Amino acid sequence: MLDLSYETPKPKVIAGAKHDWELVIGLEVHAQVASKAKLFSGASTEFGAEPNSNVAFVDAAMPGMLPVINEFCVEQAVRTGLGLNAEINLRSAFDRKNYFYPDLPQGYQISQLYHPIVGEGEILVDMGPGVARLVRVERIHLEQDAGKSIHDMDPNMSFVDLNRTGVALMEIVSRPDIRGPEEAAAYVTKLRQILRYLGTCDGNMQNGNLRADVNVSVCQPGQYEKYQATQDFSHLGTRCEIKNMNSMRFIQQAIDHEARRQIQILESGGEIVQETRLYDPDKGETRSMRSKEEAHDYRYFPCPDLLPLEIEQAWVNDIKASLPELPDAKRARFVSDFGLSEYDASVLTADAESAAFFEKVAEGRDGKLAANWVINELFGRLKKEDHDITDSPISPDYLGQIVGLISSGDINGKIAKDVFEIAYTSGRAPEEIVATEGMTQVTDTGAIEAAVDEVIAANPAQVEKAKQNPKLAGWFVGQVMKATGGKANPAAVNALVTAKLGL
Ligand code: ADP
Ligand code: MG
């Protein structure tokens, strides 16, 4: 169950010349199924292969070739649906969407218009600790990707690469529940996070494995609430669709520019024409690509080469039983089991690998301290060197040893940083480093007291000043820490300095 105890963010409002406007956004995300083979052929989906080397006869639309459904891809769509709390349709069907394009040799794309495999679902979009919006998912359908036309390799010719032709995509369609550019980016971030937890899409946006068509409209305050109460779209403004966005930053910029363009037209008495637009990040504007096409323009009809897709509830149940713990549940558990803040819990659950790493560090130890070390020391260090958590030079077991040594009082926080540095760069075990390098914290009060006495005796002028200004006690603490090679227990030093100076 989703946690519904969050606060809902306000919609983004843009001030117009005449009155305020609110944004309404719906996203169609194309997520490439993490499958080694294509949706209807055994050809490889490997990225960056030699052009036209991963093309089966059926992908090239050779006459007489028949598509054969890839069961693994179907399973990933079901898995994704279950991960989004969605209805799974035991019977779905494939349709042909007809259009001409040089990189589409079939002359149609096989998709699922009338009977998608996944129905209504939902995504909780996080907008900060305790603030979230529940965005409804309308459907997920399976479809083929098209090939790639290359226009910039030769001044006189264009090329076609069919490697991507027939690769399985899940099109995940949201309801128009998203109310601002930041929310749209947060929606894509959350969806990508869930897909990666599920392992159904690798979410690599640079390689185009996850791209979004962004539908934007504007309306006057109060209109959206009417739409919500009735689900009647006539309360909303006419939308434009911005195609193929594969960067979070560009998604936000494009929405902002598109909303302002629409507001300007509406306020000067014009009408929005429903159309498909492209975002030009260099110019910072959207421009018209084609007028909006309707389903009948594509002459959709059931694909005669494929039987309706029937799956069994028992199979769906098996898939459901194999789902991993998902981000919302994991974050809530980290808050309750380890006493973490919402913020720390969401940083640690951003991806499944980081979460698993943290859990190993924290196992049987102080969870908050473990979170501090993973987030502040480890993540900071990994980021500096462009390392990924999966190739961290320090293992969770070793980072856990550092946390354990701090908790037991064997080392203080300052020495722990030195131990971390040695362990990180040498691969040695922290427990062994502390033992062999004599880095154990001095907690013996007698030894600390001797060091305090020495510092006080050597600095009579400072002692006089400190008596006037107790803040100077810190200077003595610093001197004692230095004299003990940073190994004294800081709390003990503090107490002794204060007592001996009579502060
Ligand atoms: P089509 O089939 O023509 O693409 P859909 O009804 O499937 O149209 O909607 C496509 C996307 O547009 C969905 O994500 C939906 O949420 C979004 N959408 C629909 N109406 C609006 C609107 N008025 N403003 C913003 N987005 C909208
Ligand atoms: Mg659509």
Short mmCIF file of C-alpha atoms and ligand atoms in Angstrom, two decimals, residues 28 97 141 171 173 213 215 239 241 243 292-293, ligand 2:
data_model
loop_
_atom_site.label_atom_id
_atom_site.label_comp_id
_atom_site.label_asym_id
_atom_site.label_seq_id
_atom_site.Cartn_x
_atom_site.Cartn_y
_atom_site.Cartn_z
CA GLU A 28 3.94 9.33 -22.41
CA LYS A 97 -0.20 1.53 -36.62
CA HIS A 141 1.37 -1.05 -23.80
CA GLU A 171 4.83 3.01 -23.46
CA VAL A 173 0.97 6.81 -20.33
CA ASP A 213 6.60 12.82 -24.95
CA ASN A 215 1.75 16.96 -23.23
CA ARG A 239 -2.71 20.52 -25.31
CA GLU A 241 2.76 17.38 -27.33
CA LYS A 243 8.19 14.79 -28.65
CA LYS A 292 -2.03 16.40 -34.34
CA GLU A 293 -2.85 13.10 -35.93
MG MG B 2 -0.60 9.17 -27.47
#
